Amino acid sequence: MNDPHAHHHHHHHHHAQPAAQKPAAAAAVPGTRYTCPMHPEIVRDAPGHCPICGMALEPLMPTLDDDEFPELRDFSRRFWWTLPLTVAVLALATIGHRLGFLAADQRSWLELMLSVPVLTWAAWPFYLRWAQSIATRNPNMWTLIGTGVGAAFLYSVAATVAPGWFPESFREHGRVGVYFEAGAVIVSLTLLGQILELKARSSTSDAIKALLRLAPPTARRLREDGSDEEIPLDHVHVGDRLRVRPGDKVPVDGAVLEGQSSLDESLLTGESLPVDKKAGDRVIGGTQNANGSLVIRAERVGSETMLAQIVQLVAQAQRSRAPMQRLADRVSYWFVLAVLAIAVATFLVWGLLGPDPSWTYAVLNSVSVLIIACPCALGLATPMSVMVATGRAALSGILFRDAEAIEKLRAVDTLIVDKTGTLTEGRPAFRAALPVAGVTESELLRLAASLDAGSEHPLAQAIVAEARKRGLALSKAESFESGTGLGVRGRVDGKALALGSAALMRDLGIGIDAAGDAAERLRGEGASVMFLAADGALAGLVAVADPVKATTPEALSILRGSGLRIIMMSGDAAATARTVAKATGIDEVHGEARPADKAALIARLQAEGRSVAMAGDGINDAPALAAADVGIAMGTGTDVAISSAKVTLVKGDLRGIARARELSTVTVRNMRENLGFALVYNALGVPIAAGLLWPFTGLLLSPMIAALAMSLSSVSVVGNALRLRRS
């Protein structure tokens, strides 16, 4: 993750060479694989271009290396070196006949010499892709550009070298017409369009680069004697003790061993408030430490860290195809074939029926048709939107698994939420301590906590945490034993204590009627109740509950406002589930639901024609997350839940669902605009280029204008997609 060259799936570490020894040529980064943004099924070990559409391949995993797009450097060089020649040829073609000292045929030869470098060296990548598209029978934009430029070039060379072959009708101003300037301008404009597009494509990976930069390049490892040493991040191993100084970034995921501080996790989770951390708390690599000093134990390193996994999810999503794009691809295949046919027809109609010099018009107009119809804008339309949107979402703590999830989320009308960990915090917190007459609340809590201090059980930990918070001095428990599921027993301060369920009290023959009503009430509010008996008599009860997340009510009202039907499903007792539903204003509740029930409910709703999203965080939610139209995993949850979901909210906050739906809506709108741009532009451009308007208005498009329009259409699509960064 940190060594920019280490490829994700291998854990061996090869190091980047120091900058000085970097080879000058754009060598393939070792271990990096490359793929086509439009055809993710194409994966190669070296940079190059896609056999299907001819686009430059990109690294599967962006790195912080500068030279991600060797193509960009290559095209820039070809463009700038030949631009002066293109300008010269264009000038000569437009004002050349006014220069008295050049005979007409000398002018043709001069144009030929000026334009050969442009039409051979600068255009070489285009011809390669043209040949490849024909060899692999994948008609694409390069089929059209190569045919157009090549035809104009060969025709003009023939007209210069052997003007005698051409009939009189081809001559104008004393020479056979040549179109070197058209070919040269088309090549220069196409190169420029490609450069702009590659630049824009490199900025779509900015979001990933921003995430990659979160990880610090080094970590401070503690030695046995307590001093620390600075080591490269990829030398950190699981179990290492690392020091995080004030103002440093946390290097890897781990747990705090000592110290306390607050961490800013906003870049990963979107949570703007700093989060307090003390011994035992989990920390995430890439988050920023404030003013305290921490010692942490590394638990996940390299590609296991949350940051590495987020980067991987985003990269995967950016590469996936939107369903809309599959349509665009099929369209562009037939479109290219149709355009080739139109170009041939244009050539023949103008040549046979057109005004003199008819074949000159025939060449020009058929080349214009080929150039303006170039469908690159069509191919870029949705991948650009998807890349920008997934990056934008990742910076808000929302991870889309693929393009389809973005397209589907806006259509969702029913949201099923799991209770524990989704609506509620997912970990129990102290609720109440109710003593019987003659016992104080503090004493009740102190005894219960002393007895529970050794237990790992979350309910026990909630009681111990509360006692510590109140500053109660705990005593050591002796002869401690935990009964299976019923509770615990032991001696504290010489008293024989038992803490547990009503069933445990019955077994011990202790009457609990004194606290019966209170227990009923607390259970009705969704709490778990435990009774404490001291020396054979009831001392009181302690209740622990899972509190509703502070953000839940607001999130639910936003979601309801957007027209979603919200249903709660929980594996908890029906009474508890109803209580939480009442507290959060949800009216449809299903308690005591097993994982299979959740999936069955989803299937039932889908059969009614509803589009269902499911939000959950546990292993038990995995089947339901996979069955839903869009599964949404809470990032606080388990890896299983996250891997079966289409959307992950890094911070388990339901408000993220509202934000994700909003992004889904604007992204789909953006894709439609892009496809619209591309299609309208071709629908208008092709007939004009073919000369349909000429009989009525005398309007013809020169191939140069066609090339300009082609480049602009791609740039407008890319520009429109980049607007999503601000949404």
XYZ file of C-alpha atoms in Angstrom:
727
model
C 0.000 0.000 0.000
C 2.881 2.249 0.930
C 5.557 1.019 -1.387
C 3.914 2.367 -4.516
C 5.102 -0.595 -6.550
C 4.013 -3.461 -4.354
C 1.111 -5.046 -6.118
C -1.844 -5.697 -3.909
C -2.209 -9.373 -4.182
C 1.388 -10.288 -3.408
C 2.663 -9.680 0.034
C 6.327 -9.838 -0.873
C 8.029 -6.492 -0.675
C 10.079 -5.246 -3.556
C 11.359 -1.733 -3.110
C 11.095 1.212 -5.376
C 14.457 2.066 -6.843
C 15.850 5.357 -5.597
C 14.863 8.128 -7.994
C 18.374 8.477 -9.350
C 18.448 4.989 -10.785
C 15.040 5.138 -12.392
C 15.333 4.041 -16.009
C 14.586 6.838 -18.441
C 12.185 4.829 -20.555
C 8.644 4.330 -19.359
C 9.269 0.828 -18.118
C 6.335 -1.143 -16.791
C 6.216 -0.840 -13.040
C 7.065 -4.331 -11.744
C 4.050 -6.221 -10.464
C 1.575 -3.650 -11.810
C -1.150 -4.867 -14.168
C -2.855 -2.621 -16.684
C -6.449 -2.555 -17.836
C -8.697 -0.646 -20.218
C -11.084 1.856 -18.562
C -13.812 0.842 -20.999
C -13.150 -2.900 -21.164
C -12.148 -4.175 -17.727
C -11.872 -7.714 -19.068
C -8.633 -6.678 -20.818
C -5.756 -7.053 -18.351
C -2.100 -6.866 -19.399
C 1.249 -6.893 -17.623
C 2.617 -3.872 -19.476
C 1.205 -0.505 -20.590
C -0.167 -0.404 -24.129
C -3.585 -0.020 -25.645
C -6.815 -1.933 -25.628
C -7.346 -4.393 -28.503
C -11.078 -3.655 -28.453
C -11.266 0.145 -28.430
C -7.640 1.212 -28.742
C -7.682 3.291 -25.564
C -4.539 3.628 -23.483
C -4.399 1.028 -20.709
C -4.180 2.266 -17.111
C -2.709 0.662 -13.994
C -5.276 -1.509 -12.185
C -4.134 0.070 -8.918
C -3.111 3.707 -9.180
C 0.200 4.410 -7.442
C 1.795 7.655 -6.344
C 4.305 7.201 -9.131
C 4.418 10.118 -11.586
C 4.615 8.062 -14.697
C 1.254 6.360 -14.674
C 0.366 7.334 -18.219
C 3.407 6.746 -20.458
C 1.022 7.429 -23.355
C 0.478 10.986 -22.133
C 4.198 11.746 -22.395
C 4.489 10.078 -25.764
C 1.476 11.867 -27.274
C 2.574 15.241 -25.863
C 5.966 14.809 -27.510
C 4.423 13.886 -30.868
C 1.995 16.792 -30.625
C 4.429 19.593 -29.736
C 7.174 18.526 -32.136
C 4.867 18.406 -35.152
C 2.580 21.348 -34.327
C 4.824 23.914 -36.124
C 4.752 21.723 -39.257
C 0.950 21.496 -39.152
C 0.689 25.276 -38.823
C 3.104 25.747 -41.738
C 1.198 23.342 -44.017
C -2.081 25.008 -43.123
C -0.674 28.476 -43.894
C 0.780 27.285 -47.194
C -2.501 25.684 -48.224
C -4.587 28.760 -47.432
C -2.399 31.560 -48.820
C 0.041 29.583 -50.992
C -1.649 30.403 -54.320
C -1.024 34.109 -53.660
C 2.730 33.574 -53.447
C 3.903 34.261 -57.005
C 7.360 32.650 -56.655
C 6.004 29.117 -56.125
C 4.649 27.196 -59.076
C 1.500 25.194 -58.272
C 3.224 21.803 -58.406
C 6.171 23.077 -56.296
C 3.626 24.082 -53.671
C 2.286 20.519 -53.572
C 5.803 19.135 -53.088
C 6.549 21.622 -50.300
C 3.318 20.712 -48.496
C 4.194 17.046 -48.914
C 7.605 17.480 -47.280
C 6.245 19.550 -44.411
C 3.427 17.150 -43.626
C 5.167 13.791 -43.960
C 6.539 13.850 -40.358
C 3.048 14.697 -39.052
C 1.278 12.053 -41.117
C 3.842 9.303 -40.476
C 5.647 9.752 -37.138
C 3.020 11.746 -35.214
C 0.153 9.637 -36.538
C 1.954 6.310 -36.095
C 0.030 5.212 -32.936
C -3.223 5.889 -34.813
C -2.233 3.614 -37.703
C -1.181 0.863 -35.287
C -4.557 0.978 -33.576
C -6.303 1.136 -36.954
C -4.514 -2.036 -38.040
C -5.246 -3.697 -34.711
C -8.957 -2.840 -34.896
C -9.178 -4.434 -38.330
C -7.095 -7.472 -37.424
C -9.193 -8.175 -34.306
C -12.458 -7.196 -36.064
C -13.286 -4.625 -33.394
C -14.428 -1.551 -35.313
C -13.761 1.503 -33.136
C -12.868 5.184 -33.319
C -9.399 4.351 -34.653
C -10.901 2.466 -37.598
C -12.544 5.727 -38.662
C -9.631 8.050 -37.908
C -7.042 5.770 -39.510
C -9.142 5.259 -42.630
C -9.863 8.986 -42.961
C -6.340 10.255 -42.389
C -4.737 7.456 -44.381
C -7.061 8.011 -47.357
C -6.466 11.788 -47.420
C -2.687 11.248 -47.153
C -2.387 8.572 -49.854
C -4.650 10.495 -52.226
C -2.581 13.659 -51.767
C 0.752 11.861 -52.221
C -0.531 10.339 -55.468
C -1.771 13.741 -56.658
C 1.671 15.269 -55.986
C 3.867 12.498 -57.344
C 1.817 11.474 -60.397
C -0.621 14.272 -61.267
C -0.832 12.833 -64.781
C -3.010 9.939 -63.600
C -5.837 12.258 -62.654
C -8.465 13.470 -65.152
C -8.940 17.186 -65.855
C -11.971 17.409 -63.510
C -9.622 16.964 -60.524
C -7.566 20.085 -61.259
C -8.003 23.438 -59.581
C -5.634 26.442 -59.663
C -3.367 24.590 -62.050
C -2.711 21.514 -59.905
C -4.527 18.412 -58.671
C -6.031 19.278 -55.262
C -4.038 17.988 -52.280
C -5.221 17.628 -48.683
C -2.024 17.442 -46.686
C -3.210 20.281 -44.484
C -6.474 18.492 -43.689
C -4.626 15.298 -42.705
C -2.063 17.180 -40.623
C -4.666 19.241 -38.777
C -6.737 16.142 -38.050
C -3.697 14.371 -36.598
C -2.718 17.373 -34.453
C -6.260 17.868 -33.168
C -6.729 14.174 -32.436
C -3.456 14.120 -30.511
C -4.580 17.198 -28.583
C -7.948 15.587 -27.814
C -6.189 12.440 -26.588
C -3.818 14.477 -24.400
C -6.695 16.388 -22.791
C -8.603 13.171 -22.268
C -5.605 11.354 -20.729
C -4.996 14.326 -18.419
C -8.616 14.280 -17.320
C -8.543 10.515 -16.868
C -5.515 10.857 -14.641
C -7.447 13.308 -12.458
C -10.228 10.757 -11.984
C -7.783 8.736 -9.908
C -7.128 11.778 -7.676
C -9.517 10.402 -5.086
C -7.520 7.188 -4.845
C -4.276 9.119 -4.719
C -5.678 11.232 -1.891
C -6.400 7.985 -0.027
C -2.949 6.565 -0.819
C -1.326 9.697 0.580
C -3.059 9.159 3.915
C -0.653 6.379 4.830
C 2.601 7.786 6.254
C 5.746 6.470 4.504
C 7.414 5.394 7.772
C 6.538 4.171 11.257
C 8.348 4.368 14.641
C 8.912 0.914 16.081
C 9.634 0.433 19.791
C 12.716 -1.595 20.637
C 12.859 -3.879 23.669
C 14.629 -1.175 25.715
C 11.857 1.351 25.073
C 13.725 3.527 22.566
C 12.214 3.814 19.090
C 13.559 3.603 15.532
C 12.098 4.861 12.280
C 11.394 2.101 9.747
C 9.734 2.066 6.291
C 6.023 1.344 6.509
C 6.331 -1.957 4.640
C 8.704 -3.278 7.323
C 5.984 -3.163 9.948
C 4.833 -6.643 10.993
C 1.768 -7.781 12.871
C 2.465 -7.588 16.602
C 5.033 -4.757 16.363
C 4.689 -2.036 18.965
C 4.623 1.374 17.314
C 4.784 4.865 18.780
C 2.408 7.491 17.382
C 3.650 10.931 18.397
C 1.423 14.024 18.595
C 0.627 15.270 15.079
C 1.745 11.997 13.428
C -0.447 9.773 11.316
C -1.310 6.308 12.577
C 0.760 3.958 10.364
C -1.355 0.764 10.351
C -4.531 -0.662 11.869
C -4.067 -1.764 15.450
C -5.034 -1.406 19.079
C -3.873 1.160 21.619
C -1.593 -0.330 24.286
C -0.916 2.824 26.282
C -1.518 6.565 26.245
C -4.587 8.494 25.248
C -5.348 11.007 22.559
C -8.033 11.985 20.103
C -7.792 10.992 16.458
C -9.215 12.711 13.413
C -10.769 9.919 11.335
C -12.654 12.235 8.994
C -10.741 11.360 5.841
C -11.649 7.694 6.125
C -15.027 7.696 7.781
C -16.404 11.135 7.022
C -16.921 11.633 10.807
C -15.911 15.244 11.394
C -15.517 15.139 15.186
C -12.252 13.775 16.602
C -12.626 10.377 18.271
C -11.114 9.782 21.732
C -8.845 6.751 22.047
C -7.437 5.050 25.131
C -5.855 1.688 25.916
C -7.805 -1.142 24.276
C -9.389 1.011 21.549
C -8.933 0.251 17.863
C -7.121 2.697 15.600
C -7.132 2.866 11.804
C -4.017 3.402 9.691
C -3.956 6.759 7.924
C -5.879 8.694 10.590
C -4.365 11.795 12.149
C -3.270 11.931 15.803
C -3.924 15.127 17.775
C -1.906 16.129 20.839
C -1.565 12.918 22.850
C 1.091 10.241 22.462
C 0.044 6.624 21.860
C 1.729 3.265 21.713
C -0.150 0.840 19.481
C 0.204 -2.812 18.550
C 0.057 -3.461 14.795
C -2.804 -5.828 13.920
C -3.284 -5.444 10.171
C -0.532 -4.352 7.823
C 0.029 -3.976 4.081
C -2.941 -4.902 1.949
C -4.903 -6.033 5.038
C -5.366 -2.522 6.424
C -8.717 -0.826 6.131
C -7.141 1.899 3.996
C -5.714 -0.644 1.530
C -9.091 -2.349 1.317
C -10.895 0.927 0.722
C -8.461 1.785 -2.071
C -8.996 -1.603 -3.597
C -12.782 -1.306 -3.476
C -12.698 2.135 -5.072
C -10.324 0.995 -7.813
C -12.538 -2.008 -8.533
C -15.645 0.145 -8.682
C -14.021 2.638 -11.010
C -13.194 -0.167 -13.427
C -16.641 -1.748 -13.488
C -19.078 -1.247 -16.347
C -22.316 0.594 -15.833
C -25.240 -1.303 -17.399
C -25.849 1.858 -19.455
C -22.388 1.515 -20.955
C -23.064 -1.984 -22.286
C -25.720 -0.387 -24.433
C -23.339 2.369 -25.534
C -20.761 -0.266 -26.515
C -23.182 -2.225 -28.668
C -24.328 1.030 -30.234
C -20.790 2.123 -31.023
C -19.905 -1.195 -32.713
C -22.752 -0.956 -35.228
C -22.320 2.772 -35.416
C -18.734 2.467 -36.716
C -19.835 -0.044 -39.358
C -22.704 2.233 -40.417
C -20.357 5.218 -40.648
C -17.916 3.319 -42.860
C -20.844 2.509 -45.136
C -22.014 6.161 -45.149
C -18.477 7.296 -45.997
C -18.304 4.935 -49.000
C -21.736 6.096 -50.169
C -20.722 9.746 -49.751
C -17.601 9.120 -51.818
C -19.502 7.478 -54.667
C -22.450 9.894 -54.761
C -20.239 13.003 -54.815
C -17.806 11.453 -57.272
C -20.444 10.323 -59.741
C -23.116 13.009 -59.361
C -21.360 15.987 -57.757
C -20.259 19.292 -59.305
C -16.711 19.625 -60.678
C -14.118 18.863 -59.346
C -16.395 16.023 -58.222
C -13.853 13.478 -56.995
C -12.110 16.156 -54.939
C -15.407 16.805 -53.166
C -15.861 13.051 -52.852
C -12.544 12.608 -51.040
C -13.052 15.594 -48.748
C -16.591 14.786 -47.714
C -16.006 11.095 -47.109
C -12.961 11.950 -44.958
C -15.082 14.474 -43.026
C -17.710 11.818 -42.387
C -15.100 9.391 -41.048
C -13.532 11.962 -38.750
C -16.609 13.630 -37.274
C -18.351 10.347 -36.584
C -15.573 9.170 -34.320
C -17.414 7.585 -31.341
C -14.818 8.207 -28.666
C -17.211 10.488 -26.794
C -19.732 7.660 -26.769
C -17.235 5.244 -25.238
C -16.162 7.710 -22.589
C -19.643 8.824 -21.618
C -20.342 6.591 -18.645
C -16.884 5.378 -17.512
C -15.883 8.985 -16.855
C -18.973 9.622 -14.725
C -18.440 6.379 -12.816
C -14.795 7.128 -12.069
C -15.435 10.629 -10.819
C -18.479 9.612 -8.779
C -16.863 6.633 -7.038
C -13.893 8.800 -6.116
C -16.130 11.578 -4.829
C -18.168 9.106 -2.777
C -15.036 7.510 -1.279
C -14.006 10.873 0.119
C -17.400 11.052 1.901
C -16.903 7.612 3.425
C -19.189 5.833 0.915
C -17.743 2.948 -1.077
C -19.618 1.740 -4.146
C -18.601 -1.784 -5.127
C -19.372 -1.252 -8.829
C -21.025 0.994 -11.359
C -24.216 -1.027 -11.225
C -24.670 -0.161 -7.558
C -24.573 3.534 -8.431
C -27.163 3.046 -11.125
C -29.471 0.946 -8.960
C -29.393 2.901 -5.724
C -31.461 5.809 -7.013
C -34.292 3.444 -7.934
C -34.564 1.934 -4.444
C -37.921 2.525 -2.726
C -37.732 0.218 0.298
C -35.005 0.151 2.922
C -34.665 -2.702 5.394
C -32.507 -1.912 8.406
C -31.025 -4.298 10.893
C -31.256 -3.140 14.510
C -28.031 -4.038 16.275
C -25.072 -2.024 15.051
C -27.118 -0.254 12.400
C -29.772 1.668 14.299
C -28.054 1.119 17.629
C -24.416 1.345 18.703
C -24.079 -2.427 18.631
C -22.397 -2.604 22.025
C -24.251 -2.607 25.359
C -24.075 0.375 27.689
C -25.098 0.674 31.354
C -28.744 1.649 31.762
C -29.754 1.560 35.453
C -28.933 0.136 38.894
C -32.001 -0.284 41.151
C -31.179 -1.400 44.749
C -33.684 -2.877 47.222
C -34.295 -1.125 50.538
C -31.212 -0.866 52.730
C -28.639 -1.034 49.862
C -27.227 2.079 48.146
C -27.003 2.347 44.401
C -23.215 2.779 44.520
C -22.755 -0.294 46.694
C -24.975 -2.375 44.372
C -22.970 -1.256 41.354
C -19.620 -1.662 43.151
C -20.360 -5.265 44.145
C -21.720 -6.206 40.733
C -18.688 -4.643 38.990
C -16.195 -6.275 41.376
C -17.723 -9.649 40.650
C -17.747 -8.997 36.876
C -14.306 -7.412 36.635
C -12.703 -10.601 35.339
C -15.379 -11.346 32.739
C -15.000 -10.813 28.990
C -18.756 -10.702 28.437
C -19.946 -7.428 26.837
C -22.757 -7.051 29.390
C -20.243 -7.452 32.214
C -17.889 -4.958 30.613
C -20.672 -2.381 30.413
C -21.226 -2.678 34.186
C -17.507 -2.473 34.987
C -17.105 0.574 32.732
C -19.921 2.388 34.539
C -18.464 1.654 37.987
C -15.047 2.974 36.877
C -16.692 6.053 35.398
C -18.274 6.778 38.781
C -14.906 6.300 40.469
C -15.990 3.346 42.659
C -13.169 1.320 44.226
C -13.559 -2.311 43.107
C -12.556 -5.217 45.335
C -10.996 -8.453 44.200
C -13.456 -11.306 43.623
C -12.521 -14.742 44.998
C -13.733 -18.231 44.063
C -15.227 -16.779 40.889
C -17.275 -19.129 38.673
C -19.536 -18.414 35.747
C -22.622 -20.559 35.345
C -23.492 -21.364 31.779
C -25.509 -18.458 30.431
C -27.311 -17.938 33.738
C -24.796 -15.674 35.435
C -21.719 -15.568 37.703
C -20.977 -16.325 41.377
C -18.115 -15.475 43.681
C -17.036 -13.850 46.981
C -16.374 -10.117 47.291
C -15.449 -8.491 50.635
C -16.532 -11.671 52.400
C -20.046 -11.647 50.890
C -21.247 -14.536 48.741
C -22.543 -12.910 45.557
C -24.551 -14.184 42.603
C -25.324 -12.009 39.559
C -27.521 -13.245 36.736
C -30.906 -13.977 35.250
C -34.221 -14.623 37.016
C -33.594 -18.330 36.362
C -30.359 -18.210 38.398
C -32.220 -16.549 41.288
C -34.899 -19.259 41.160
C -32.223 -21.982 41.272
C -30.711 -20.340 44.331
C -34.168 -19.972 45.918
C -33.988 -16.187 46.116
C -37.255 -14.248 45.812
C -37.169 -11.434 43.297
C -40.726 -10.121 43.602
C -39.454 -6.925 45.252
C -37.872 -5.876 41.935
C -40.286 -7.648 39.577
C -42.169 -4.614 38.264
C -39.013 -2.592 37.654
C -37.509 -5.551 35.807
C -40.583 -5.838 33.577
C -40.505 -2.123 32.770
C -36.795 -2.149 31.858
C -37.216 -5.230 29.696
C -40.075 -3.494 27.937
C -37.631 -0.675 27.119
C -35.292 -3.151 25.497
C -32.773 -3.600 28.303
C -31.165 -6.805 29.582
C -31.764 -7.204 33.314
C -29.479 -8.986 35.825
C -30.252 -9.544 39.500
C -27.644 -9.367 42.250
C -27.998 -11.498 45.375
C -25.721 -10.993 48.405
C -25.541 -13.680 51.116
C -28.770 -15.274 49.937
C -30.896 -12.096 49.757
C -31.776 -9.869 46.798
C -29.645 -6.687 46.688
C -31.118 -5.185 43.554
C -30.942 -5.313 39.778
C -28.640 -3.917 37.133
C -29.856 -3.178 33.581
C -27.780 -2.846 30.429
C -29.092 -1.774 27.017
C -27.817 -1.142 23.493
C -28.372 2.610 22.941
C -29.717 4.028 19.656
C -26.992 5.867 17.685
C -27.257 9.615 18.062
C -27.430 10.088 14.288
C -30.187 7.521 13.705
C -33.334 9.679 14.185
C -32.029 12.418 11.870
C -30.926 9.894 9.246
C -34.309 8.152 9.283
C -36.210 11.401 8.863
C -34.024 12.367 5.868
C -34.600 8.930 4.321
C -38.342 9.040 4.931
C -38.431 12.513 3.441
C -36.949 11.126 0.246
C -39.871 8.728 -0.054
C -38.392 5.479 1.247
C -40.463 2.882 3.034
C -38.432 1.791 6.060
C -38.714 -1.670 7.640
C -36.765 -2.891 10.638
C -35.682 -6.492 11.031
C -33.866 -7.802 14.029
C -32.748 -11.096 15.495
C -33.569 -9.710 18.944
C -36.667 -10.455 20.994
C -39.773 -8.913 19.484
C -40.341 -6.684 22.537
C -36.845 -5.195 22.334
C -37.181 -4.663 18.598
C -40.525 -2.901 19.048
C -39.072 -0.605 21.684
C -36.242 0.537 19.434
C -38.690 0.949 16.559
C -40.909 3.107 18.743
C -37.937 5.224 19.793
C -36.929 5.798 16.171
C -40.420 6.097 14.689
C -40.313 3.015 12.475
C -43.742 1.438 12.111
C -42.916 -1.839 10.334
C -40.994 -4.192 12.583
C -40.024 -7.852 12.376
C -38.410 -9.233 15.548
C -36.720 -12.602 16.178
C -35.709 -12.791 12.513
C -33.222 -15.445 11.463
C -30.870 -14.696 8.547
C -33.048 -16.777 6.225
C -36.156 -14.767 7.237
C -34.442 -11.536 6.215
C -33.619 -12.916 2.782
C -37.168 -14.274 2.427
C -38.727 -10.890 3.252
C -36.511 -9.273 0.604
C -37.590 -11.835 -1.986
C -41.238 -11.210 -1.082
C -40.869 -7.440 -1.473
C -39.032 -7.864 -4.783
C -41.834 -10.093 -6.033
C -44.222 -7.203 -5.292
C -42.080 -5.150 -7.667
C -40.261 -3.117 -5.053
C -36.593 -2.252 -5.304
C -35.010 -3.132 -1.963
C -31.923 -1.897 -0.173
C -30.788 -3.652 3.003
C -28.503 -2.094 5.597
C -26.764 -4.355 8.088
C -23.453 -5.005 9.768
C -23.217 -8.603 10.930
C -22.311 -12.004 9.587
C -25.986 -12.894 9.960
C -26.916 -10.098 7.532
C -24.685 -11.400 4.726
C -27.346 -13.505 2.931
C -29.806 -10.617 3.028
C -27.207 -8.096 1.847
C -26.456 -10.325 -1.119
C -30.151 -10.863 -1.924
C -31.118 -7.179 -1.850
C -31.023 -5.023 -4.998
C -28.468 -2.939 -3.156
C -26.838 -4.281 0.018
C -25.423 -1.578 2.274
C -22.848 -2.628 4.855
C -22.060 -0.556 7.918
C -18.301 -0.100 8.032
C -18.299 -0.827 11.756
C -19.431 -4.336 10.884
C -17.786 -7.600 9.944
C -15.725 -8.302 6.827
C -18.263 -10.890 5.700
C -21.038 -8.317 5.670
C -18.835 -5.867 3.814
C -17.821 -8.342 1.147
C -21.415 -9.296 0.370
C -22.647 -5.698 0.083
C -22.766 -3.417 -2.949
C -22.248 -0.243 -0.908
C -20.222 0.175 2.276
C -20.552 3.116 4.647
C -17.101 3.376 6.199
C -18.553 5.021 9.275
C -21.667 3.065 10.191
C -23.963 6.081 9.993
C -27.310 5.810 8.222
C -27.032 9.407 7.013
C -24.542 8.011 4.528
C -27.389 6.190 2.761
C -29.138 9.479 2.044
C -25.868 10.963 0.765
C -25.194 7.882 -1.378
C -28.658 8.047 -2.942
C -28.153 11.696 -3.737
C -24.810 10.879 -5.430
C -26.454 8.031 -7.317
C -29.105 10.395 -8.703
C -26.659 13.068 -9.883
C -24.307 10.458 -11.364
C -27.002 8.787 -13.432
C -28.163 12.199 -14.614
C -24.548 12.961 -15.555
C -24.207 9.699 -17.519
C -27.370 10.486 -19.451
C -26.131 13.995 -20.261
C -22.851 12.519 -21.491
C -24.526 9.930 -23.706
C -26.824 12.685 -24.978
C -23.868 14.928 -25.845
C -22.173 12.130 -27.733
C -25.212 10.937 -29.669
C -26.701 14.324 -30.604
C -23.335 15.516 -31.736
C -22.873 12.540 -34.054
C -26.455 12.632 -35.288
C -25.946 16.258 -36.412
C -22.341 15.958 -37.511
C -22.521 12.989 -39.871
C -25.236 14.258 -42.280
C -23.644 17.714 -42.491
C -20.248 16.154 -43.224
C -21.786 13.919 -45.892
C -23.043 17.099 -47.598
C -26.799 16.693 -47.090
C -27.188 20.437 -46.509
C -25.101 21.428 -49.535
C -27.921 21.467 -52.116
C -29.961 23.781 -49.845
C -27.418 25.992 -48.107
C -24.100 25.328 -49.802
C -22.804 24.161 -46.391
C -19.941 21.668 -46.315
C -17.733 20.768 -43.364
C -14.043 20.728 -44.001
C -12.292 17.696 -42.454
C -10.405 20.124 -40.180
C -13.613 21.455 -38.649
C -14.754 17.847 -38.300
C -11.577 16.997 -36.382
C -12.002 19.995 -34.109
C -15.602 19.011 -33.368
C -14.544 15.420 -32.663
C -11.946 16.513 -30.114
C -14.372 18.940 -28.511
C -17.023 16.288 -28.063
C -14.653 14.096 -26.033
C -13.457 17.024 -24.004
C -17.025 18.139 -23.271
C -17.956 14.661 -22.031
C -14.912 14.520 -19.761
C -15.511 18.069 -18.534
C -19.132 17.306 -17.743
C -18.128 14.208 -15.754
C -15.614 16.193 -13.724
C -18.443 18.457 -12.536
C -19.463 15.571 -10.273
C -16.415 16.282 -8.117
C -18.259 19.261 -6.701
C -21.546 17.466 -6.054
